[in-house]
PDB file of C-alpha atoms in Angstrom:
ATOM      1  CA  UNK L   1     -31.783  14.867  39.943  1.00 60.00           C
ATOM      2  CA  UNK L   2     -30.036  18.043  37.821  1.00 74.00           C
ATOM      3  CA  UNK L   3     -30.349  21.287  40.058  1.00 81.00           C
ATOM      4  CA  UNK L   4     -31.963  23.879  38.319  1.00 93.00           C
ATOM      5  CA  UNK L   5     -29.846  27.437  38.676  1.00 97.00           C
ATOM      6  CA  UNK L   6     -31.136  30.950  38.109  1.00 97.00           C
ATOM      7  CA  UNK L   7     -28.548  33.752  38.088  1.00 97.00           C
ATOM      8  CA  UNK L   8     -30.682  37.300  36.957  1.00 97.00           C
ATOM      9  CA  UNK L   9     -29.122  40.589  37.042  1.00 97.00           C
ATOM     10  CA  UNK L  10     -25.584  39.454  38.878  1.00 97.00           C
ATOM     11  CA  UNK L  11     -23.436  42.145  39.377  1.00 97.00           C
ATOM     12  CA  UNK L  12     -19.821  42.225  40.521  1.00 97.00           C
ATOM     13  CA  UNK L  13     -17.859  45.129  41.096  1.00 94.00           C
ATOM     14  CA  UNK L  14     -13.749  45.464  42.667  1.00 90.00           C
ATOM     15  CA  UNK L  15     -13.310  48.556  43.457  1.00 88.00           C
ATOM     16  CA  UNK L  16     -13.898  51.302  40.724  1.00 88.00           C
ATOM     17  CA  UNK L  17     -14.044  48.370  38.096  1.00 90.00           C
ATOM     18  CA  UNK L  18     -17.364  46.882  37.167  1.00 91.00           C
ATOM     19  CA  UNK L  19     -16.706  43.312  36.129  1.00 94.00           C
ATOM     20  CA  UNK L  20     -20.079  41.733  35.708  1.00 96.00           C
ATOM     21  CA  UNK L  21     -23.044  44.312  34.545  1.00 95.00           C
ATOM     22  CA  UNK L  22     -26.170  42.027  34.367  1.00 96.00           C
ATOM     23  CA  UNK L  23     -25.821  38.880  34.164  1.00 97.00           C
ATOM     24  CA  UNK L  24     -28.678  36.376  33.182  1.00 97.00           C
ATOM     25  CA  UNK L  25     -28.526  32.712  32.391  1.00 95.00           C
ATOM     26  CA  UNK L  26     -30.291  29.543  33.587  1.00 96.00           C
ATOM     27  CA  UNK L  27     -28.951  26.086  34.114  1.00 96.00           C
ATOM     28  CA  UNK L  28     -31.922  23.564  33.922  1.00 90.00           C
ATOM     29  CA  UNK L  29     -32.092  19.357  32.782  1.00 89.00           C
ATOM     30  CA  UNK L  30     -29.248  19.874  29.980  1.00 93.00           C
ATOM     31  CA  UNK L  31     -25.718  21.480  31.043  1.00 96.00           C
ATOM     32  CA  UNK L  32     -24.952  24.737  29.291  1.00 97.00           C
ATOM     33  CA  UNK L  33     -21.273  25.726  28.315  1.00 97.00           C
ATOM     34  CA  UNK L  34     -20.714  29.402  28.607  1.00 97.00           C
ATOM     35  CA  UNK L  35     -17.672  31.073  26.232  1.00 96.00           C
ATOM     36  CA  UNK L  36     -15.863  34.127  25.801  1.00 92.00           C
ATOM     37  CA  UNK L  37     -12.319  35.487  25.656  1.00 88.00           C
ATOM     38  CA  UNK L  38      -9.750  35.907  28.833  1.00 88.00           C
ATOM     39  CA  UNK L  39     -10.753  38.984  31.210  1.00 87.00           C
ATOM     40  CA  UNK L  40     -14.788  38.899  29.781  1.00 90.00           C
ATOM     41  CA  UNK L  41     -15.787  37.897  33.464  1.00 93.00           C
ATOM     42  CA  UNK L  42     -16.602  34.600  33.404  1.00 95.00           C
ATOM     43  CA  UNK L  43     -14.182  32.785  36.708  1.00 94.00           C
ATOM     44  CA  UNK L  44     -16.193  35.721  38.393  1.00 96.00           C
ATOM     45  CA  UNK L  45     -19.121  34.093  37.516  1.00 97.00           C
ATOM     46  CA  UNK L  46     -18.558  31.209  38.676  1.00 96.00           C
ATOM     47  CA  UNK L  47     -16.777  32.432  42.541  1.00 96.00           C
ATOM     48  CA  UNK L  48     -19.933  34.732  42.757  1.00 97.00           C
ATOM     49  CA  UNK L  49     -21.990  32.129  42.433  1.00 97.00           C
ATOM     50  CA  UNK L  50     -20.107  29.943  44.966  1.00 96.00           C
ATOM     51  CA  UNK L  51     -20.373  33.207  47.502  1.00 96.00           C
ATOM     52  CA  UNK L  52     -16.506  33.468  46.964  1.00 95.00           C
ATOM     53  CA  UNK L  53     -17.318  37.283  45.735  1.00 95.00           C
ATOM     54  CA  UNK L  54     -19.353  40.522  46.500  1.00 95.00           C
ATOM     55  CA  UNK L  55     -22.525  40.718  44.100  1.00 96.00           C
ATOM     56  CA  UNK L  56     -25.529  41.756  44.087  1.00 96.00           C
ATOM     57  CA  UNK L  57     -28.382  40.255  41.740  1.00 97.00           C
ATOM     58  CA  UNK L  58     -30.162  37.314  42.804  1.00 97.00           C
ATOM     59  CA  UNK L  59     -29.082  33.383  41.995  1.00 97.00           C
ATOM     60  CA  UNK L  60     -31.229  30.613  43.660  1.00 97.00           C
ATOM     61  CA  UNK L  61     -30.875  26.871  43.216  1.00 96.00           C
ATOM     62  CA  UNK L  62     -33.809  25.277  42.957  1.00 94.00           C
ATOM     63  CA  UNK L  63     -35.834  28.140  43.524  1.00 94.00           C
ATOM     64  CA  UNK L  64     -33.451  28.809  47.181  1.00 95.00           C
ATOM     65  CA  UNK L  65     -32.022  32.270  47.181  1.00 96.00           C
ATOM     66  CA  UNK L  66     -28.310  31.510  47.647  1.00 96.00           C
ATOM     67  CA  UNK L  67     -26.720  35.016  46.525  1.00 96.00           C
ATOM     68  CA  UNK L  68     -25.187  36.337  49.597  1.00 91.00           C
ATOM     69  CA  UNK L  69     -23.985  32.460  51.633  1.00 95.00           C
ATOM     70  CA  UNK L  70     -20.976  31.248  52.340  1.00 94.00           C
ATOM     71  CA  UNK L  71     -19.215  29.165  50.487  1.00 95.00           C
ATOM     72  CA  UNK L  72     -19.617  26.145  52.639  1.00 94.00           C
ATOM     73  CA  UNK L  73     -23.096  26.856  52.975  1.00 95.00           C
ATOM     74  CA  UNK L  74     -23.390  26.778  49.234  1.00 96.00           C
ATOM     75  CA  UNK L  75     -21.595  24.019  48.131  1.00 94.00           C
ATOM     76  CA  UNK L  76     -24.324  21.994  51.216  1.00 93.00           C
ATOM     77  CA  UNK L  77     -26.800  23.282  48.794  1.00 93.00           C
ATOM     78  CA  UNK L  78     -25.395  20.764  45.963  1.00 94.00           C
ATOM     79  CA  UNK L  79     -22.824  22.639  44.310  1.00 96.00           C
ATOM     80  CA  UNK L  80     -19.178  22.215  43.808  1.00 95.00           C
ATOM     81  CA  UNK L  81     -16.547  23.649  41.555  1.00 95.00           C
ATOM     82  CA  UNK L  82     -13.722  22.677  39.802  1.00 94.00           C
ATOM     83  CA  UNK L  83     -11.670  25.838  39.627  1.00 91.00           C
ATOM     84  CA  UNK L  84      -9.314  26.855  37.158  1.00 84.00           C
ATOM     85  CA  UNK L  85      -6.181  25.968  38.088  1.00 74.00           C
ATOM     86  CA  UNK L  86      -6.703  22.669  39.782  1.00 66.00           C
ATOM     87  CA  UNK L  87      -5.343  23.239  42.826  1.00 74.00           C
ATOM     88  CA  UNK L  88      -3.882  20.672  44.817  1.00 78.00           C
ATOM     89  CA  UNK L  89      -2.683  20.205  48.639  1.00 82.00           C
ATOM     90  CA  UNK L  90       0.966  18.785  47.422  1.00 83.00           C
ATOM     91  CA  UNK L  91       1.728  16.994  50.787  1.00 85.00           C
ATOM     92  CA  UNK L  92      -1.514  14.459  50.266  1.00 92.00           C
ATOM     93  CA  UNK L  93      -1.777  11.711  47.956  1.00 94.00           C
ATOM     94  CA  UNK L  94      -4.367  11.274  45.289  1.00 95.00           C
ATOM     95  CA  UNK L  95      -6.566   8.426  47.223  1.00 96.00           C
ATOM     96  CA  UNK L  96      -5.913  11.059  50.312  1.00 95.00           C
ATOM     97  CA  UNK L  97      -7.529  13.911  48.033  1.00 93.00           C
ATOM     98  CA  UNK L  98     -10.333  11.466  47.485  1.00 95.00           C
ATOM     99  CA  UNK L  99     -10.949  10.463  50.656  1.00 94.00           C
ATOM    100  CA  UNK L 100     -11.410  13.958  51.903  1.00 92.00           C
ATOM    101  CA  UNK L 101     -14.513  14.485  50.098  1.00 89.00           C
ATOM    102  CA  UNK L 102     -15.608  10.810  49.497  1.00 89.00           C
ATOM    103  CA  UNK L 103     -19.082  10.058  50.801  1.00 82.00           C
ATOM    104  CA  UNK L 104     -20.256   6.764  52.802  1.00 82.00           C
ATOM    105  CA  UNK L 105     -22.946   4.438  51.174  1.00 78.00           C
ATOM    106  CA  UNK L 106     -22.911   4.126  47.758  1.00 80.00           C
ATOM    107  CA  UNK L 107     -24.133   7.769  45.366  1.00 89.00           C
ATOM    108  CA  UNK L 108     -23.467   7.151  42.559  1.00 92.00           C
ATOM    109  CA  UNK L 109     -19.942   8.698  42.407  1.00 94.00           C
ATOM    110  CA  UNK L 110     -17.881   6.523  44.517  1.00 95.00           C
ATOM    111  CA  UNK L 111     -13.915   5.958  44.738  1.00 96.00           C
ATOM    112  CA  UNK L 112     -13.524   2.983  42.594  1.00 95.00           C
ATOM    113  CA  UNK L 113     -15.709   4.354  40.018  1.00 96.00           C
ATOM    114  CA  UNK L 114     -13.643   7.096  39.865  1.00 96.00           C
ATOM    115  CA  UNK L 115     -10.580   4.875  39.557  1.00 97.00           C
ATOM    116  CA  UNK L 116     -12.574   2.888  36.537  1.00 96.00           C
ATOM    117  CA  UNK L 117     -13.080   6.181  35.107  1.00 94.00           C
ATOM    118  CA  UNK L 118      -9.344   7.304  35.442  1.00 94.00           C
ATOM    119  CA  UNK L 119      -7.359   4.891  35.571  1.00 94.00           C
ATOM    120  CA  UNK L 120      -3.973   6.971  35.153  1.00 93.00           C
ATOM    121  CA  UNK L 121      -5.341   8.386  38.841  1.00 95.00           C
ATOM    122  CA  UNK L 122      -5.649   4.681  39.475  1.00 96.00           C
ATOM    123  CA  UNK L 123      -2.186   3.994  38.761  1.00 96.00           C
ATOM    124  CA  UNK L 124      -1.273   7.687  40.623  1.00 95.00           C
ATOM    125  CA  UNK L 125      -3.289   6.767  43.745  1.00 94.00           C
ATOM    126  CA  UNK L 126       0.088   6.848  46.125  1.00 95.00           C
ATOM    127  CA  UNK L 127       1.410   9.971  44.500  1.00 92.00           C
ATOM    128  CA  UNK L 128       1.492  13.363  46.021  1.00 89.00           C
ATOM    129  CA  UNK L 129      -0.507  16.191  44.238  1.00 82.00           C
ATOM    130  CA  UNK L 130       2.985  17.522  43.742  1.00 84.00           C
ATOM    131  CA  UNK L 131       3.669  14.765  41.596  1.00 89.00           C
ATOM    132  CA  UNK L 132       1.062  14.519  38.768  1.00 89.00           C
ATOM    133  CA  UNK L 133       1.151  16.422  35.834  1.00 88.00           C
ATOM    134  CA  UNK L 134      -0.973  18.626  34.183  1.00 85.00           C
ATOM    135  CA  UNK L 135      -3.742  16.312  33.103  1.00 86.00           C
ATOM    136  CA  UNK L 136      -3.962  14.162  36.051  1.00 89.00           C
ATOM    137  CA  UNK L 137      -3.961  16.872  38.181  1.00 90.00           C
ATOM    138  CA  UNK L 138      -7.293  18.440  36.283  1.00 90.00           C
ATOM    139  CA  UNK L 139      -8.904  14.666  36.646  1.00 90.00           C
ATOM    140  CA  UNK L 140      -8.298  15.048  40.216  1.00 93.00           C
ATOM    141  CA  UNK L 141      -9.949  17.876  40.354  1.00 93.00           C
ATOM    142  CA  UNK L 142     -13.229  16.511  38.792  1.00 94.00           C
ATOM    143  CA  UNK L 143     -13.186  13.839  40.777  1.00 95.00           C
ATOM    144  CA  UNK L 144     -13.586  15.873  43.898  1.00 93.00           C
ATOM    145  CA  UNK L 145     -16.355  17.723  42.789  1.00 94.00           C
ATOM    146  CA  UNK L 146     -17.780  14.286  41.594  1.00 95.00           C
ATOM    147  CA  UNK L 147     -17.422  13.059  44.458  1.00 95.00           C
ATOM    148  CA  UNK L 148     -18.745  15.164  46.261  1.00 94.00           C
ATOM    149  CA  UNK L 149     -22.026  14.201  44.451  1.00 94.00           C
ATOM    150  CA  UNK L 150     -23.890  17.527  43.779  1.00 94.00           C
ATOM    151  CA  UNK L 151     -26.554  18.641  42.266  1.00 94.00           C
ATOM    152  CA  UNK L 152     -24.769  21.189  39.790  1.00 96.00           C
ATOM    153  CA  UNK L 153     -21.382  20.775  39.090  1.00 96.00           C
ATOM    154  CA  UNK L 154     -19.621  24.142  38.040  1.00 97.00           C
ATOM    155  CA  UNK L 155     -16.404  23.804  35.695  1.00 96.00           C
ATOM    156  CA  UNK L 156     -14.240  26.272  34.848  1.00 95.00           C
ATOM    157  CA  UNK L 157     -11.714  26.094  31.953  1.00 93.00           C
ATOM    158  CA  UNK L 158     -11.955  22.068  32.625  1.00 93.00           C
ATOM    159  CA  UNK L 159     -10.021  21.280  29.503  1.00 92.00           C
ATOM    160  CA  UNK L 160      -7.015  24.399  30.008  1.00 88.00           C
ATOM    161  CA  UNK L 161      -3.667  23.068  28.826  1.00 83.00           C
ATOM    162  CA  UNK L 162      -4.392  19.469  28.243  1.00 88.00           C
ATOM    163  CA  UNK L 163      -3.445  16.986  25.409  1.00 88.00           C
ATOM    164  CA  UNK L 164      -6.015  16.420  22.972  1.00 91.00           C
ATOM    165  CA  UNK L 165      -6.519  12.518  23.811  1.00 90.00           C
ATOM    166  CA  UNK L 166      -7.026  13.730  26.912  1.00 89.00           C
ATOM    167  CA  UNK L 167      -9.699  15.995  26.177  1.00 93.00           C
ATOM    168  CA  UNK L 168     -11.512  13.835  23.906  1.00 94.00           C
ATOM    169  CA  UNK L 169     -11.773  11.568  27.827  1.00 92.00           C
ATOM    170  CA  UNK L 170     -13.033  14.639  29.297  1.00 93.00           C
ATOM    171  CA  UNK L 171     -15.508  15.346  26.508  1.00 95.00           C
ATOM    172  CA  UNK L 172     -16.753  11.611  26.915  1.00 95.00           C
ATOM    173  CA  UNK L 173     -16.889  12.051  30.798  1.00 94.00           C
ATOM    174  CA  UNK L 174     -18.829  15.250  30.994  1.00 95.00           C
ATOM    175  CA  UNK L 175     -21.261  14.123  28.749  1.00 95.00           C
ATOM    176  CA  UNK L 176     -21.648  10.348  31.103  1.00 93.00           C
ATOM    177  CA  UNK L 177     -22.052  13.280  34.209  1.00 91.00           C
ATOM    178  CA  UNK L 178     -25.179  15.087  32.321  1.00 92.00           C
ATOM    179  CA  UNK L 179     -26.585  12.124  30.977  1.00 93.00           C
ATOM    180  CA  UNK L 180     -27.404  10.329  34.288  1.00 92.00           C
ATOM    181  CA  UNK L 181     -28.566  14.024  35.361  1.00 91.00           C
ATOM    182  CA  UNK L 182     -25.822  16.109  37.404  1.00 94.00           C
ATOM    183  CA  UNK L 183     -26.965  19.728  36.361  1.00 95.00           C
ATOM    184  CA  UNK L 184     -23.895  21.008  34.403  1.00 96.00           C
ATOM    185  CA  UNK L 185     -22.392  24.584  33.965  1.00 97.00           C
ATOM    186  CA  UNK L 186     -19.173  24.041  31.622  1.00 97.00           C
ATOM    187  CA  UNK L 187     -17.033  27.400  31.326  1.00 96.00           C
ATOM    188  CA  UNK L 188     -14.834  27.052  28.138  1.00 94.00           C
ATOM    189  CA  UNK L 189     -12.612  28.766  25.997  1.00 88.00           C
ATOM    190  CA  UNK L 190     -12.068  25.546  23.627  1.00 91.00           C
ATOM    191  CA  UNK L 191     -14.831  25.724  21.850  1.00 93.00           C
ATOM    192  CA  UNK L 192     -15.059  21.964  20.675  1.00 94.00           C
ATOM    193  CA  UNK L 193     -15.510  20.831  24.292  1.00 96.00           C
ATOM    194  CA  UNK L 194     -17.847  24.149  25.135  1.00 96.00           C
ATOM    195  CA  UNK L 195     -20.113  22.597  21.709  1.00 96.00           C
ATOM    196  CA  UNK L 196     -19.389  18.761  22.098  1.00 96.00           C
ATOM    197  CA  UNK L 197     -20.952  18.825  25.292  1.00 96.00           C
ATOM    198  CA  UNK L 198     -23.834  21.312  25.250  1.00 96.00           C
ATOM    199  CA  UNK L 199     -26.548  22.090  23.068  1.00 95.00           C
ATOM    200  CA  UNK L 200     -26.574  25.767  24.089  1.00 96.00           C
ATOM    201  CA  UNK L 201     -24.409  27.985  24.876  1.00 97.00           C
ATOM    202  CA  UNK L 202     -24.342  31.327  25.805  1.00 97.00           C
ATOM    203  CA  UNK L 203     -21.427  34.185  24.878  1.00 96.00           C
ATOM    204  CA  UNK L 204     -20.184  36.559  27.421  1.00 95.00           C
ATOM    205  CA  UNK L 205     -18.214  39.698  25.860  1.00 94.00           C
ATOM    206  CA  UNK L 206     -17.018  42.297  28.525  1.00 92.00           C
ATOM    207  CA  UNK L 207     -19.087  41.045  31.708  1.00 94.00           C
ATOM    208  CA  UNK L 208     -22.739  40.586  29.575  1.00 95.00           C
ATOM    209  CA  UNK L 209     -24.214  37.638  28.267  1.00 96.00           C
ATOM    210  CA  UNK L 210     -23.929  39.080  24.741  1.00 94.00           C
ATOM    211  CA  UNK L 211     -26.042  35.767  22.551  1.00 93.00           C
ATOM    212  CA  UNK L 212     -27.194  32.051  24.239  1.00 95.00           C
ATOM    213  CA  UNK L 213     -26.699  29.873  20.762  1.00 95.00           C
ATOM    214  CA  UNK L 214     -27.782  26.566  19.518  1.00 96.00           C
ATOM    215  CA  UNK L 215     -24.171  25.066  19.719  1.00 96.00           C
ATOM    216  CA  UNK L 216     -24.349  23.205  16.387  1.00 96.00           C
ATOM    217  CA  UNK L 217     -24.975  26.508  15.093  1.00 95.00           C
ATOM    218  CA  UNK L 218     -22.043  28.167  16.405  1.00 94.00           C
ATOM    219  CA  UNK L 219     -19.565  24.884  15.704  1.00 93.00           C
ATOM    220  CA  UNK L 220     -20.724  25.701  12.230  1.00 94.00           C
ATOM    221  CA  UNK L 221     -19.944  29.560  11.749  1.00 93.00           C
ATOM    222  CA  UNK L 222     -17.089  30.971  11.274  1.00 92.00           C
ATOM    223  CA  UNK L 223     -17.770  34.853  11.385  1.00 92.00           C
ATOM    224  CA  UNK L 224     -19.857  34.475  14.658  1.00 91.00           C
ATOM    225  CA  UNK L 225     -17.146  32.335  16.429  1.00 91.00           C
ATOM    226  CA  UNK L 226     -14.600  35.160  15.521  1.00 90.00           C
ATOM    227  CA  UNK L 227     -17.229  38.309  15.734  1.00 88.00           C
ATOM    228  CA  UNK L 228     -17.263  36.961  19.453  1.00 86.00           C
ATOM    229  CA  UNK L 229     -14.683  34.728  20.290  1.00 85.00           C
ATOM    230  CA  UNK L 230     -11.856  36.327  18.000  1.00 77.00           C
ATOM    231  CA  UNK L 231     -10.733  32.315  17.633  1.00 59.00           C
ATOM    232  CA  UNK L 232     -11.658  29.580  15.272  1.00 47.00           C
ATOM    233  CA  UNK L 233     -13.283  25.958  15.969  1.00 45.00           C
ATOM    234  CA  UNK L 234     -11.344  23.556  18.059  1.00 45.00           C
ATOM    235  CA  UNK L 235      -8.957  26.406  19.446  1.00 43.00           C
TER     236      UNK L 235
END
């Protein structure tokens, strides 16, 4: 069952700089995408949910308050993060990375299923993290999160730097995750990914959620894209 995430009036300050200014959003049984230009606070919001930065306000998972818990406890509550930048261990092979997080028994996501979903990782299973392409590193980062079999996975810019054919595969995987009942909070700059995976898209502008709109409407409305994002569809 998907974990229900509720963020209410979330504030994050670094020194005198206010990064998040009262962010509120909810992830229920369907994926939610959050889009916005660089520097709007999207990654900071992910870090606040995972307990990586001090924050005020309210964050709950299935009604349980998780604000103020450390990152390890939040992960054990059922949230996994695919961070921006992938963060591989250069000395560990692909298979060793997966063994670190694989769970016993027969959960929905196993190492065998990862290799079926990402055949390229199966081919590269003996290669070290520093021997992988950017796309392969992203597949591995997503796989580590899935192997935790969380109630909710947060993905921060998963399509960044990926070739279009890999982005198409990523969209398929994200749709499968959602269809199987795992909660998904997707942070994206690629509008095609954001609007292909989620029915609703929240738009972040200068540390606030400026609007939450129908994904199909945002995909069609060039004026709205330019007003909030300064980009055109698919960029």
